mmCIF file of C-alpha atoms in Angstrom:
data_model
loop_
_atom_site.group_PDB
_atom_site.id
_atom_site.type_symbol
_atom_site.label_atom_id
_atom_site.label_comp_id
_atom_site.label_asym_id
_atom_site.label_seq_id
_atom_site.Cartn_x
_atom_site.Cartn_y
_atom_site.Cartn_z
ATOM 1 C CA MET A 18 125.361 -47.136 23.275
ATOM 2 C CA ILE A 19 125.469 -50.901 23.178
ATOM 3 C CA PHE A 20 126.631 -50.994 26.717
ATOM 4 C CA LEU A 21 123.673 -48.805 27.679
ATOM 5 C CA VAL A 22 121.129 -51.256 26.027
ATOM 6 C CA ILE A 23 122.602 -54.194 27.754
ATOM 7 C CA ALA A 24 122.546 -52.407 31.122
ATOM 8 C CA LEU A 25 119.150 -51.350 30.811
ATOM 9 C CA ASN A 26 118.110 -55.019 29.696
ATOM 10 C CA LEU A 27 119.879 -56.297 32.751
ATOM 11 C CA ILE A 28 118.621 -53.839 35.180
ATOM 12 C CA PHE A 29 114.833 -53.677 34.325
ATOM 13 C CA ASN A 30 112.619 -56.660 33.697
ATOM 14 C CA PHE A 31 110.926 -55.932 30.356
ATOM 15 C CA THR A 32 109.042 -59.279 30.189
ATOM 16 C CA GLY A 33 105.346 -58.529 29.755
ATOM 17 C CA ILE A 34 105.686 -54.807 29.637
ATOM 18 C CA LEU A 35 107.412 -54.201 26.172
ATOM 19 C CA PHE A 36 106.869 -57.533 24.679
ATOM 20 C CA ASP A 37 104.717 -60.567 24.518
ATOM 21 C CA ASN A 38 102.093 -60.661 27.333
ATOM 22 C CA LYS A 39 100.630 -63.984 26.090
ATOM 23 C CA GLU A 40 97.248 -62.755 24.643
ATOM 24 C CA TYR A 41 97.052 -65.933 22.754
ATOM 25 C CA GLU A 42 96.571 -67.954 25.898
ATOM 26 C CA PRO A 43 92.904 -68.834 26.977
ATOM 27 C CA ASN A 44 91.561 -66.574 29.736
ATOM 28 C CA ASN A 45 90.468 -68.604 32.858
ATOM 29 C CA GLU A 46 89.579 -66.072 35.522
ATOM 30 C CA ILE A 47 88.545 -62.388 35.352
ATOM 31 C CA PRO A 48 91.652 -60.951 37.234
ATOM 32 C CA GLU A 49 93.791 -62.559 34.484
ATOM 33 C CA ILE A 50 91.729 -60.607 31.859
ATOM 34 C CA VAL A 51 92.280 -57.439 33.616
ATOM 35 C CA LYS A 52 95.989 -58.098 34.151
ATOM 36 C CA LYS A 53 96.160 -58.728 30.145
ATOM 37 C CA ILE A 54 94.364 -55.493 29.448
ATOM 38 C CA ARG A 55 96.405 -53.532 32.075
ATOM 39 C CA LEU A 56 99.677 -54.679 30.291
ATOM 40 C CA LEU A 57 98.298 -53.675 26.934
ATOM 41 C CA GLY A 58 97.777 -50.203 28.383
ATOM 42 C CA VAL A 59 101.232 -50.135 29.856
ATOM 43 C CA LEU A 60 102.654 -51.351 26.513
ATOM 44 C CA PHE A 61 101.023 -48.527 24.586
ATOM 45 C CA ASN A 62 101.994 -45.845 27.185
ATOM 46 C CA ASN A 63 105.682 -47.456 26.955
ATOM 47 C CA ILE A 64 105.638 -47.104 23.075
ATOM 48 C CA ALA A 65 104.239 -43.464 23.332
ATOM 49 C CA ILE A 66 107.184 -42.598 25.836
ATOM 50 C CA ILE A 67 109.676 -43.879 23.348
ATOM 51 C CA LEU A 68 108.313 -41.877 20.638
ATOM 52 C CA PHE A 69 108.327 -38.870 22.698
ATOM 53 C CA LEU A 70 111.961 -39.289 23.511
ATOM 54 C CA ILE A 71 112.725 -39.802 19.679
ATOM 55 C CA LYS A 72 110.762 -36.589 19.155
ATOM 56 C CA VAL A 73 112.826 -34.692 21.600
ATOM 57 C CA PHE A 74 115.973 -36.261 20.057
ATOM 58 C CA LEU A 75 115.125 -35.155 16.705
ATOM 59 C CA ASN A 76 114.221 -31.612 18.050
ATOM 60 C CA PHE A 77 117.823 -31.157 19.518
ATOM 61 C CA ILE A 78 119.495 -32.550 16.486
ATOM 62 C CA SER A 79 117.505 -30.188 14.163
ATOM 63 C CA PHE A 80 118.021 -27.333 16.307
ATOM 64 C CA TYR A 81 121.724 -28.002 16.486
ATOM 65 C CA LEU A 82 121.909 -28.176 12.788
ATOM 66 C CA LEU A 83 119.924 -24.897 12.578
ATOM 67 C CA VAL A 84 122.300 -23.072 14.887
ATOM 68 C CA LYS A 85 125.361 -24.713 13.925
ATOM 69 C CA PRO A 86 125.418 -26.258 10.451
ATOM 70 C CA PRO A 87 128.316 -28.483 9.250
ATOM 71 C CA ILE A 88 129.317 -25.980 6.667
ATOM 72 C CA THR A 89 130.608 -22.881 8.464
ATOM 73 C CA ASP A 90 132.815 -21.113 5.601
ATOM 74 C CA ALA A 91 130.467 -18.289 4.532
ATOM 75 C CA ASP A 92 133.046 -16.649 2.373
ATOM 76 C CA ASN A 93 132.531 -18.931 -0.524
ATOM 77 C CA GLU A 94 129.070 -18.674 -2.276
ATOM 78 C CA LYS A 95 128.723 -22.312 -2.782
ATOM 79 C CA ASN A 96 129.387 -23.028 0.979
ATOM 80 C CA LEU A 97 126.586 -20.448 1.675
ATOM 81 C CA VAL A 98 124.242 -22.227 -0.591
ATOM 82 C CA ASN A 99 125.068 -25.492 1.087
ATOM 83 C CA SER A 100 124.601 -23.926 4.466
ATOM 84 C CA LEU A 101 121.144 -22.623 3.650
ATOM 85 C CA THR A 102 120.194 -25.868 2.172
ATOM 86 C CA VAL A 103 121.114 -27.742 5.143
ATOM 87 C CA ARG A 104 119.399 -25.253 7.386
ATOM 88 C CA ILE A 105 116.048 -25.232 5.576
ATOM 89 C CA GLY A 106 116.107 -29.248 5.094
ATOM 90 C CA ALA A 107 116.595 -29.506 8.880
ATOM 91 C CA SER A 108 113.757 -27.003 9.357
ATOM 92 C CA VAL A 109 111.485 -28.845 7.098
ATOM 93 C CA LEU A 110 112.361 -32.224 8.471
ATOM 94 C CA LEU A 111 111.767 -30.921 12.134
ATOM 95 C CA ILE A 112 108.264 -29.568 11.383
ATOM 96 C CA PHE A 113 107.213 -32.648 9.298
ATOM 97 C CA LEU A 114 108.612 -35.293 11.940
ATOM 98 C CA VAL A 115 107.441 -33.309 14.966
ATOM 99 C CA GLN A 116 103.907 -33.175 13.585
ATOM 100 C CA ILE A 117 103.728 -36.787 12.705
ATOM 101 C CA LEU A 118 105.460 -38.124 15.978
ATOM 102 C CA PHE A 119 103.245 -35.832 18.194
ATOM 103 C CA LYS A 120 100.143 -37.248 16.596
ATOM 104 C CA VAL A 121 101.174 -40.774 16.864
ATOM 105 C CA PHE A 122 102.163 -39.947 20.685
ATOM 106 C CA LYS A 123 98.610 -38.537 21.279
ATOM 107 C CA TYR A 124 97.013 -41.491 19.519
ATOM 108 C CA LEU A 125 99.020 -44.212 21.558
ATOM 109 C CA LEU A 126 98.177 -42.471 24.804
ATOM 110 C CA ARG A 127 94.370 -42.644 23.943
ATOM 111 C CA VAL A 128 94.741 -46.319 22.974
ATOM 112 C CA ALA A 129 96.445 -46.715 26.456
ATOM 113 C CA ALA A 130 93.625 -44.941 28.192
ATOM 114 C CA PHE A 131 91.143 -46.973 26.392
ATOM 115 C CA TYR A 132 92.482 -50.255 27.609
ATOM 116 C CA ASN A 133 92.786 -48.858 31.159
ATOM 117 C CA ALA A 134 89.402 -47.676 31.099
ATOM 118 C CA ARG A 135 88.098 -51.246 30.146
ATOM 119 C CA ALA A 136 90.017 -52.896 32.782
ATOM 120 C CA ASP A 137 88.651 -50.299 35.290
ATOM 121 C CA ALA A 138 84.972 -51.014 34.041
ATOM 122 C CA ILE A 139 85.627 -54.924 34.537
ATOM 123 C CA GLU A 140 87.104 -54.294 38.090
ATOM 124 C CA PHE A 141 84.219 -51.899 38.954
ATOM 125 C CA HIS A 142 81.675 -54.494 37.633
ATOM 126 C CA ILE A 143 83.375 -57.310 39.882
ATOM 127 C CA LYS A 144 83.025 -55.042 42.980
ATOM 128 C CA ASP A 145 79.346 -54.052 42.286
ATOM 129 C CA SER A 146 77.583 -56.485 40.156
ATOM 130 C CA LYS A 147 74.292 -54.473 40.145
ATOM 131 C CA ILE A 148 75.611 -52.129 37.544
ATOM 132 C CA ASP A 149 75.135 -53.507 34.022
ATOM 133 C CA LEU A 150 78.775 -54.041 32.374
ATOM 134 C CA ASP A 151 77.324 -52.793 28.921
ATOM 135 C CA LYS A 152 76.749 -49.465 30.515
ATOM 136 C CA LEU A 153 80.119 -49.271 32.095
ATOM 137 C CA MET A 154 81.833 -50.126 28.689
#
C-alpha cells in the first residue's frame, strides 16, 4: 500500500490540484483568477471522487461481511448469535455510511460545478463585455 502511494506521488503531479493553489496571493490579472477558480473546482471534484472510491470500498467490505462473516461455525448457539451480530452491524454500517458519503459526494460535485460556473461567467464576460457580469453570476 505504501509503495502504491509513493508510485502515485511520483507519477502524477498533484501540485495545485489536491493541495494549495496559492489563494492567499494577490490576483493581478483576470486569467489568474479564472485559473484559481478552476483549480478550486478540480479540487472539489477530486475530493468527491475520493469519497466515491471510499464509498465503493466500504460497500465491498460490508457485502463481503454479509455474505461471508468471520464466524462460520453455526453449530454453537453463541457463534450463531455472534455471526448474526456481525451481519446486522455490517448492514447498519453500510446503510449509514453510504447515505452520508453519497450526500457529501453530491454536495462536493455541486460546489465544484459552482466554481466552474463562476469561472465560465468570468471568461464569457471577458469575451463579450456588453453583457453585465452580475447577470451572468
